[in-house]
């Protein structure tokens, strides 16, 4: 608010979504609103109003669901207007249904409005109506509507740099998730169903203190792992094949994001072992590069080069390494990127480029390193021994002052360690 004098921020809660009739989808607060307030209830809105004379330079106003014993009997306790002030530190608080009538008043003295259009049509109409009501309340002024600016980028830049408190919470999310993956590696047996393993991972996450998963878990046996966003998690697991699990618990609203790939039976088959070791080699090379000043596209490029070299020696790719990188000839086996930001959202906010250039990594950023190798079921050129293989190895890495910290080191990834854990 100091950097943007004269701006009002209007930041509503995530809408409460209906699944069918009177059944709701599980509710989760909007990450930006949670980041700024810690407030988890639906039908709420944060308004930050500039007050240049006050020490904070803004006033915090919360609109929340008012206390209501009849409604709370059905839906659970609410903080109410009083709790919004006492517990969440709002300078003023009002019932949510007063938002549109109060906004014109709160716009007084401001020059623009930070508000994200397009996510919630009902909220958009309310904010636009309030802007028009404010303009008219000023009489014949000849002024335009206050301009609306999207705060996503500003909030994203704030969220990209994790505080020591946030890092502590993320370490915990990563520890709990690592334990859940370890349990799955130990417990999986041929003949089980993918869904059974998903439930086992879920159980471990909830037992460890996670409120939910940070994204839909991928539990993909054999060829299912070649589908990058596989979601059905409902096939039997076959001896001799690999299981890929991409799952992350959400602890205190922060998500972990781990992928491990391991044998359903006791050991990696020879062809599986060759490509597994290669993916691991490329992942370790990628992690090694994480330090202040490094750039994500450079890490991705290096990871691809390690993969391409290995695939050339295995005879899975033919030709010239540099040519294969330039033309994307390797992408039939590795079609996705190596990294994304991680935080409140699994694909967290924050810009990847600044002024058209890939940005440098800085301490406090958290990113994933997740190379893979996949053989598509339709692929008829790849030798048979490599069919039904999809491998990804993913860790969460914090950029520190001198290098990096692998936050997800609690789950093994070398073949020897994995086979030890299984047997
Ligand atoms: Mn990921």
Short mmCIF file of C-alpha atoms and ligand atoms in Angstrom, two decimals:
data_model
loop_
_atom_site.label_atom_id
_atom_site.label_comp_id
_atom_site.label_asym_id
_atom_site.label_seq_id
_atom_site.Cartn_x
_atom_site.Cartn_y
_atom_site.Cartn_z
CA UNK A 1 0.00 0.00 0.00
CA UNK A 2 3.00 2.27 0.61
CA UNK A 3 4.29 1.58 -2.89
CA UNK A 4 0.88 2.32 -4.40
CA UNK A 5 -0.46 5.42 -2.63
CA UNK A 6 -4.07 6.24 -3.35
CA UNK A 7 -5.00 2.64 -4.19
CA UNK A 8 -7.82 0.68 -2.56
CA UNK A 9 -7.48 -3.11 -2.55
CA UNK A 10 -10.67 -5.18 -2.83
CA UNK A 11 -9.89 -8.87 -2.34
CA UNK A 12 -12.86 -11.24 -2.08
CA UNK A 13 -12.98 -14.79 -0.73
CA UNK A 14 -13.00 -17.74 -3.10
CA UNK A 15 -16.62 -18.45 -4.13
CA UNK A 16 -18.32 -21.36 -2.41
CA UNK A 17 -19.01 -23.87 -5.21
CA UNK A 18 -22.05 -26.13 -5.39
CA UNK A 19 -21.49 -29.72 -6.51
CA UNK A 20 -25.17 -30.56 -6.87
CA UNK A 21 -28.44 -29.65 -5.10
CA UNK A 22 -27.40 -28.47 -1.63
CA UNK A 23 -24.06 -30.30 -1.61
CA UNK A 24 -20.95 -28.11 -1.75
CA UNK A 25 -17.46 -28.82 -3.03
CA UNK A 26 -14.92 -28.80 -0.19
CA UNK A 27 -14.15 -25.15 0.51
CA UNK A 28 -10.70 -23.65 0.37
CA UNK A 29 -9.95 -19.97 0.82
CA UNK A 30 -8.46 -17.91 -2.01
CA UNK A 31 -4.67 -18.09 -1.58
CA UNK A 32 -4.15 -14.32 -1.78
CA UNK A 33 -6.81 -13.59 0.82
CA UNK A 34 -5.40 -16.28 3.09
CA UNK A 35 -1.89 -14.88 2.57
CA UNK A 36 -2.94 -11.40 3.69
CA UNK A 37 -5.40 -12.29 6.47
CA UNK A 38 -5.32 -15.96 7.51
CA UNK A 39 -9.13 -15.79 7.25
CA UNK A 40 -10.64 -19.08 6.01
CA UNK A 41 -14.38 -18.41 5.82
CA UNK A 42 -16.34 -18.07 2.59
CA UNK A 43 -18.47 -14.98 1.85
CA UNK A 44 -15.83 -12.58 3.03
CA UNK A 45 -13.82 -9.73 1.51
CA UNK A 46 -10.76 -7.75 2.51
CA UNK A 47 -10.69 -4.03 1.71
CA UNK A 48 -7.51 -2.06 2.34
CA UNK A 49 -8.19 1.67 2.30
CA UNK A 50 -5.40 4.27 2.03
CA UNK A 51 -5.06 6.46 5.09
CA UNK A 52 -1.86 8.46 4.47
CA UNK A 53 -1.82 9.98 7.95
CA UNK A 54 -1.89 6.68 9.89
CA UNK A 55 1.32 4.76 10.74
CA UNK A 56 0.34 1.74 8.59
CA UNK A 57 -0.74 4.09 5.79
CA UNK A 58 -3.88 2.00 5.27
CA UNK A 59 -6.98 0.84 7.10
CA UNK A 60 -7.97 -2.85 7.11
CA UNK A 61 -11.67 -3.52 6.62
CA UNK A 62 -13.09 -7.07 6.65
CA UNK A 63 -16.53 -8.07 5.43
CA UNK A 64 -17.53 -11.43 6.91
CA UNK A 65 -20.52 -13.69 7.51
CA UNK A 66 -22.25 -12.36 10.66
CA UNK A 67 -22.89 -14.62 13.65
CA UNK A 68 -26.18 -16.51 13.26
CA UNK A 69 -27.03 -19.38 15.67
CA UNK A 70 -29.52 -20.95 13.25
CA UNK A 71 -27.04 -20.99 10.30
CA UNK A 72 -24.12 -21.98 12.53
CA UNK A 73 -26.11 -25.02 13.70
CA UNK A 74 -26.00 -26.29 10.08
CA UNK A 75 -22.73 -24.93 8.77
CA UNK A 76 -20.45 -24.51 11.78
CA UNK A 77 -19.19 -21.67 13.91
CA UNK A 78 -18.25 -18.30 12.43
CA UNK A 79 -15.91 -15.60 13.66
CA UNK A 80 -18.46 -12.90 12.93
CA UNK A 81 -17.86 -9.17 12.84
CA UNK A 82 -16.40 -9.14 16.33
CA UNK A 83 -13.95 -11.99 15.63
CA UNK A 84 -12.81 -10.28 12.44
CA UNK A 85 -11.65 -7.33 14.55
CA UNK A 86 -10.47 -9.10 17.70
CA UNK A 87 -8.78 -12.15 16.18
CA UNK A 88 -7.87 -11.01 12.66
CA UNK A 89 -6.97 -7.43 13.52
CA UNK A 90 -9.41 -5.62 11.21
CA UNK A 91 -9.77 -1.91 11.98
CA UNK A 92 -13.40 -2.16 10.91
CA UNK A 93 -15.65 -5.12 10.12
CA UNK A 94 -19.12 -5.43 8.60
CA UNK A 95 -21.51 -8.18 7.52
CA UNK A 96 -20.67 -9.40 4.01
CA UNK A 97 -24.08 -8.42 2.61
CA UNK A 98 -23.21 -4.76 3.28
CA UNK A 99 -20.18 -4.86 0.95
CA UNK A 100 -21.77 -3.20 -2.09
CA UNK A 101 -23.43 -0.46 -0.07
CA UNK A 102 -20.24 0.32 1.91
CA UNK A 103 -17.76 0.23 -0.99
CA UNK A 104 -18.65 3.67 -2.50
CA UNK A 105 -17.89 5.23 0.88
CA UNK A 106 -14.57 3.33 1.13
CA UNK A 107 -13.57 4.52 -2.36
CA UNK A 108 -13.59 8.17 -1.13
CA UNK A 109 -10.19 9.81 -1.50
CA UNK A 110 -8.67 7.01 -3.58
CA UNK A 111 -7.37 7.20 -7.12
CA UNK A 112 -7.65 3.60 -8.27
CA UNK A 113 -8.87 0.19 -7.26
CA UNK A 114 -6.82 -2.98 -7.08
CA UNK A 115 -9.29 -5.72 -7.97
CA UNK A 116 -9.02 -8.91 -10.05
CA UNK A 117 -11.80 -8.93 -12.66
CA UNK A 118 -13.13 -12.06 -14.30
CA UNK A 119 -12.97 -14.66 -11.54
CA UNK A 120 -16.39 -14.09 -10.01
CA UNK A 121 -19.08 -12.43 -12.20
CA UNK A 122 -21.34 -11.62 -9.24
CA UNK A 123 -18.50 -9.88 -7.40
CA UNK A 124 -17.49 -8.07 -10.64
CA UNK A 125 -21.02 -6.64 -10.98
CA UNK A 126 -20.98 -5.51 -7.33
CA UNK A 127 -17.61 -3.77 -7.61
CA UNK A 128 -18.51 -2.08 -10.93
CA UNK A 129 -21.86 -0.96 -9.50
CA UNK A 130 -20.10 0.46 -6.44
CA UNK A 131 -17.62 2.34 -8.63
CA UNK A 132 -20.49 3.89 -10.57
CA UNK A 133 -22.34 4.73 -7.34
CA UNK A 134 -19.19 6.42 -6.03
CA UNK A 135 -18.77 8.44 -9.24
CA UNK A 136 -22.36 9.65 -9.07
CA UNK A 137 -22.06 10.49 -5.37
CA UNK A 138 -19.48 13.11 -6.32
CA UNK A 139 -22.06 15.12 -8.25
CA UNK A 140 -21.31 16.75 -11.59
CA UNK A 141 -17.53 16.29 -11.38
CA UNK A 142 -16.66 15.37 -14.97
CA UNK A 143 -14.51 12.55 -13.59
CA UNK A 144 -14.20 9.02 -14.98
CA UNK A 145 -14.71 5.81 -13.07
CA UNK A 146 -11.74 4.99 -10.85
CA UNK A 147 -9.40 2.79 -12.90
CA UNK A 148 -9.25 -0.88 -11.98
CA UNK A 149 -5.89 -2.62 -11.79
CA UNK A 150 -5.23 -6.32 -11.30
CA UNK A 151 -3.24 -6.91 -8.06
CA UNK A 152 -2.28 -10.48 -9.05
CA UNK A 153 1.26 -9.59 -10.09
CA UNK A 154 2.03 -7.49 -7.02
CA UNK A 155 0.70 -10.17 -4.67
CA UNK A 156 2.49 -12.83 -6.71
CA UNK A 157 5.82 -11.08 -6.26
CA UNK A 158 5.20 -10.87 -2.51
CA UNK A 159 4.32 -14.57 -2.33
CA UNK A 160 7.32 -15.62 -4.39
CA UNK A 161 9.71 -14.69 -1.57
CA UNK A 162 9.00 -16.93 1.41
CA UNK A 163 9.53 -15.63 4.95
CA UNK A 164 11.26 -17.82 7.54
CA UNK A 165 7.82 -18.66 8.99
CA UNK A 166 6.54 -19.75 5.59
CA UNK A 167 9.68 -21.83 5.02
CA UNK A 168 9.10 -23.62 8.34
CA UNK A 169 5.54 -24.49 7.29
CA UNK A 170 6.72 -25.68 3.87
CA UNK A 171 9.42 -27.87 5.45
CA UNK A 172 6.68 -29.50 7.50
CA UNK A 173 4.46 -30.04 4.43
CA UNK A 174 7.46 -31.63 2.69
CA UNK A 175 8.32 -33.88 5.66
CA UNK A 176 4.76 -35.18 5.97
CA UNK A 177 4.57 -35.76 2.22
CA UNK A 178 7.94 -37.54 2.17
CA UNK A 179 6.72 -39.95 4.83
CA UNK A 180 3.54 -40.64 2.84
CA UNK A 181 5.60 -41.48 -0.28
CA UNK A 182 7.89 -43.72 1.75
CA UNK A 183 4.89 -45.60 3.10
CA UNK A 184 3.54 -46.11 -0.43
CA UNK A 185 6.92 -47.43 -1.66
CA UNK A 186 6.96 -49.93 1.24
CA UNK A 187 3.33 -51.05 1.05
CA UNK A 188 2.61 -51.42 -2.66
CA UNK A 189 2.14 -55.01 -3.91
CA UNK A 190 1.18 -56.45 -7.30
CA UNK A 191 -2.59 -56.87 -7.53
CA UNK A 192 -3.41 -53.76 -5.52
CA UNK A 193 -5.39 -50.97 -7.19
CA UNK A 194 -4.03 -47.47 -7.82
CA UNK A 195 -6.92 -46.10 -5.76
CA UNK A 196 -5.84 -48.15 -2.76
CA UNK A 197 -2.42 -46.50 -2.86
CA UNK A 198 -3.97 -43.06 -3.33
CA UNK A 199 -6.04 -43.66 -0.19
CA UNK A 200 -2.94 -44.81 1.69
CA UNK A 201 -1.09 -41.61 0.71
CA UNK A 202 -4.14 -39.52 1.69
CA UNK A 203 -4.33 -41.26 5.04
CA UNK A 204 -0.67 -40.59 5.80
CA UNK A 205 -1.03 -36.93 4.80
CA UNK A 206 -4.08 -36.36 6.98
CA UNK A 207 -2.52 -38.29 9.84
CA UNK A 208 0.53 -36.05 9.58
CA UNK A 209 -1.59 -32.93 9.91
CA UNK A 210 -2.35 -31.93 6.33
CA UNK A 211 -5.86 -30.57 5.80
CA UNK A 212 -6.01 -31.82 2.22
CA UNK A 213 -3.85 -32.48 -0.82
CA UNK A 214 -2.43 -29.47 -2.65
CA UNK A 215 -3.61 -30.90 -6.02
CA UNK A 216 -5.20 -34.08 -7.31
CA UNK A 217 -2.80 -36.95 -6.66
CA UNK A 218 -1.47 -38.89 -9.65
CA UNK A 219 -1.11 -42.60 -8.85
CA UNK A 220 -0.24 -44.19 -12.18
CA UNK A 221 0.96 -47.74 -12.78
CA UNK A 222 2.82 -48.81 -15.93
CA UNK A 223 1.66 -47.09 -19.10
CA UNK A 224 -0.78 -44.85 -17.19
CA UNK A 225 2.25 -42.86 -16.05
CA UNK A 226 2.81 -41.68 -19.63
CA UNK A 227 -0.37 -39.61 -19.29
CA UNK A 228 0.99 -36.48 -17.64
CA UNK A 229 -2.20 -35.39 -15.88
CA UNK A 230 -3.57 -38.89 -15.23
CA UNK A 231 -6.42 -38.55 -12.74
CA UNK A 232 -8.57 -41.70 -12.69
CA UNK A 233 -6.25 -43.64 -10.30
CA UNK A 234 -8.33 -46.76 -10.70
CA UNK A 235 -6.33 -49.51 -12.42
CA UNK A 236 -4.82 -52.70 -11.04
CA UNK A 237 -1.06 -52.63 -10.41
CA UNK A 238 0.97 -55.24 -12.29
CA UNK A 239 4.11 -57.03 -11.19
CA UNK A 240 7.06 -56.02 -13.34
CA UNK A 241 5.75 -52.50 -13.93
CA UNK A 242 6.60 -49.19 -12.27
CA UNK A 243 4.31 -47.00 -10.17
CA UNK A 244 4.53 -43.22 -10.48
CA UNK A 245 3.11 -41.20 -7.59
CA UNK A 246 2.89 -37.40 -7.86
CA UNK A 247 1.25 -36.23 -4.63
CA UNK A 248 1.67 -33.39 -2.15
CA UNK A 249 0.02 -32.62 1.15
CA UNK A 250 -1.18 -29.13 1.98
CA UNK A 251 -0.10 -28.13 5.48
CA UNK A 252 -1.14 -24.76 6.86
CA UNK A 253 -2.27 -23.90 3.29
CA UNK A 254 1.23 -24.53 1.82
CA UNK A 255 1.66 -27.40 -0.61
CA UNK A 256 4.45 -29.91 -1.09
CA UNK A 257 4.91 -31.49 -4.54
CA UNK A 258 6.81 -34.78 -4.69
CA UNK A 259 7.01 -37.40 -7.43
CA UNK A 260 8.62 -40.79 -7.03
CA UNK A 261 8.65 -43.77 -9.40
CA UNK A 262 9.42 -47.27 -8.14
CA UNK A 263 8.77 -50.95 -8.89
CA UNK A 264 5.40 -52.43 -7.99
CA UNK A 265 7.20 -55.74 -7.40
CA UNK A 266 10.58 -56.13 -5.73
CA UNK A 267 13.06 -54.83 -8.31
CA UNK A 268 13.54 -52.55 -11.32
CA UNK A 269 13.71 -54.51 -14.60
CA UNK A 270 16.94 -53.91 -16.60
CA UNK A 271 15.40 -51.47 -19.13
CA UNK A 272 13.53 -49.64 -16.34
CA UNK A 273 16.77 -49.35 -14.38
CA UNK A 274 18.62 -47.78 -17.33
CA UNK A 275 16.12 -44.98 -17.90
CA UNK A 276 15.45 -44.52 -14.18
CA UNK A 277 19.14 -43.90 -13.50
CA UNK A 278 19.26 -41.45 -16.38
CA UNK A 279 16.26 -39.43 -15.14
CA UNK A 280 17.81 -39.38 -11.66
CA UNK A 281 21.15 -38.23 -13.05
CA UNK A 282 19.44 -35.35 -14.87
CA UNK A 283 17.44 -34.44 -11.75
CA UNK A 284 20.54 -34.34 -9.54
CA UNK A 285 22.29 -32.21 -12.18
CA UNK A 286 19.32 -29.81 -12.16
CA UNK A 287 19.21 -29.56 -8.36
CA UNK A 288 22.96 -28.92 -8.28
CA UNK A 289 22.44 -25.75 -10.35
CA UNK A 290 19.93 -24.17 -7.94
CA UNK A 291 21.55 -21.13 -6.32
CA UNK A 292 21.07 -17.35 -6.36
CA UNK A 293 21.69 -16.03 -9.86
CA UNK A 294 20.76 -19.24 -11.70
CA UNK A 295 17.83 -19.12 -14.13
CA UNK A 296 15.06 -21.70 -14.61
CA UNK A 297 15.49 -21.98 -18.42
CA UNK A 298 19.23 -22.63 -17.95
CA UNK A 299 18.45 -25.40 -15.45
CA UNK A 300 15.88 -26.86 -17.85
CA UNK A 301 18.36 -26.73 -20.71
CA UNK A 302 21.02 -28.56 -18.72
CA UNK A 303 18.54 -31.21 -17.56
CA UNK A 304 17.50 -31.76 -21.20
CA UNK A 305 21.13 -32.05 -22.30
CA UNK A 306 21.86 -34.73 -19.69
CA UNK A 307 18.73 -36.61 -20.78
CA UNK A 308 19.54 -36.30 -24.49
CA UNK A 309 23.13 -37.57 -23.98
CA UNK A 310 21.84 -40.56 -22.04
CA UNK A 311 19.08 -41.36 -24.52
CA UNK A 312 21.65 -41.22 -27.33
CA UNK A 313 23.87 -43.76 -25.53
CA UNK A 314 20.87 -46.00 -24.88
CA UNK A 315 20.04 -45.83 -28.59
CA UNK A 316 16.60 -44.36 -27.88
CA UNK A 317 17.48 -41.17 -29.72
CA UNK A 318 19.58 -40.92 -32.86
CA UNK A 319 21.46 -37.94 -34.27
CA UNK A 320 23.25 -34.91 -32.92
CA UNK A 321 22.64 -33.81 -29.30
CA UNK A 322 22.51 -30.08 -30.04
CA UNK A 323 20.23 -30.62 -33.02
CA UNK A 324 17.89 -32.77 -30.90
CA UNK A 325 17.70 -29.98 -28.31
CA UNK A 326 17.09 -27.24 -30.87
CA UNK A 327 14.42 -29.09 -32.83
CA UNK A 328 12.79 -30.54 -29.71
CA UNK A 329 13.37 -34.06 -31.06
CA UNK A 330 13.69 -35.31 -27.46
CA UNK A 331 10.25 -34.08 -26.50
CA UNK A 332 8.56 -37.36 -27.47
CA UNK A 333 10.18 -38.71 -24.26
CA UNK A 334 10.29 -35.53 -22.14
CA UNK A 335 7.54 -33.11 -23.20
CA UNK A 336 7.20 -30.89 -20.11
CA UNK A 337 9.18 -28.25 -18.24
CA UNK A 338 11.54 -28.93 -15.35
CA UNK A 339 10.37 -26.37 -12.76
CA UNK A 340 7.57 -24.26 -11.33
CA UNK A 341 7.24 -22.06 -8.25
CA UNK A 342 5.80 -23.72 -5.16
CA UNK A 343 3.96 -22.23 -2.18
CA UNK A 344 0.32 -21.65 -1.26
CA UNK A 345 -0.55 -22.91 -4.75
CA UNK A 346 1.21 -25.94 -6.17
CA UNK A 347 1.91 -23.91 -9.31
CA UNK A 348 2.56 -20.84 -7.23
CA UNK A 349 2.26 -17.20 -8.20
CA UNK A 350 5.18 -14.97 -9.12
CA UNK A 351 6.56 -13.92 -12.48
CA UNK A 352 8.96 -16.16 -14.38
CA UNK A 353 10.32 -13.30 -16.48
CA UNK A 354 11.24 -9.70 -15.69
CA UNK A 355 11.37 -7.18 -18.55
CA UNK A 356 11.18 -9.98 -21.08
CA UNK A 357 14.17 -11.87 -19.63
CA UNK A 358 14.13 -15.03 -17.49
CA UNK A 359 14.62 -13.84 -13.91
CA UNK A 360 17.46 -14.87 -11.63
CA UNK A 361 16.78 -17.13 -8.67
CA UNK A 362 16.99 -15.36 -5.30
CA UNK A 363 17.06 -16.60 -1.70
CA UNK A 364 13.59 -17.43 -0.35
CA UNK A 365 12.18 -18.73 -3.63
CA UNK A 366 10.95 -22.35 -3.72
CA UNK A 367 10.82 -24.31 -6.96
CA UNK A 368 10.47 -27.90 -8.14
CA UNK A 369 12.98 -29.90 -10.18
CA UNK A 370 11.07 -32.65 -11.97
CA UNK A 371 12.49 -34.27 -15.11
CA UNK A 372 10.86 -37.36 -16.56
CA UNK A 373 10.87 -40.00 -19.28
CA UNK A 374 7.68 -41.33 -20.82
CA UNK A 375 6.91 -43.79 -23.59
CA UNK A 376 3.50 -43.08 -25.11
CA UNK A 377 1.28 -46.16 -25.62
CA UNK A 378 0.97 -45.22 -29.32
CA UNK A 379 4.78 -45.28 -29.78
CA UNK A 380 5.66 -48.14 -32.15
CA UNK A 381 9.31 -47.17 -32.76
CA UNK A 382 10.69 -47.49 -29.24
CA UNK A 383 12.02 -51.01 -28.44
CA UNK A 384 9.51 -53.22 -26.61
CA UNK A 385 11.52 -53.44 -23.38
CA UNK A 386 10.90 -49.70 -22.82
CA UNK A 387 7.13 -49.88 -23.29
CA UNK A 388 4.76 -49.23 -20.37
CA UNK A 389 7.32 -46.93 -18.76
CA UNK A 390 6.64 -43.47 -17.34
CA UNK A 391 9.16 -42.04 -14.89
CA UNK A 392 9.29 -38.71 -13.08
CA UNK A 393 11.41 -37.73 -10.09
CA UNK A 394 10.44 -34.47 -8.39
CA UNK A 395 11.80 -32.61 -5.38
CA UNK A 396 11.06 -29.22 -3.83
CA UNK A 397 14.06 -26.95 -3.56
CA UNK A 398 14.52 -23.77 -1.53
CA UNK A 399 16.99 -21.20 -2.82
CA UNK A 400 19.28 -20.22 0.07
CA UNK A 401 21.91 -17.47 0.38
CA UNK A 402 24.71 -19.78 -0.77
CA UNK A 403 22.96 -22.50 -2.74
CA UNK A 404 19.90 -24.57 -2.01
CA UNK A 405 18.10 -26.85 0.42
CA UNK A 406 16.23 -29.91 -0.86
CA UNK A 407 13.13 -29.75 1.35
CA UNK A 408 11.91 -33.20 0.27
CA UNK A 409 15.07 -35.23 0.96
CA UNK A 410 13.11 -37.42 3.40
CA UNK A 411 12.07 -39.81 0.64
CA UNK A 412 14.73 -41.92 -1.09
CA UNK A 413 15.28 -41.91 -4.83
CA UNK A 414 18.34 -44.00 -5.69
CA UNK A 415 17.48 -47.48 -6.98
CA UNK A 416 19.41 -49.17 -4.17
CA UNK A 417 17.62 -47.15 -1.46
CA UNK A 418 14.21 -47.79 -3.03
CA UNK A 419 14.79 -51.53 -3.38
CA UNK A 420 16.10 -51.63 0.22
CA UNK A 421 12.99 -49.86 1.47
CA UNK A 422 10.76 -52.32 -0.40
CA UNK A 423 12.52 -55.44 0.84
MN1 LIG B 1 5.27 -30.32 -9.82
#
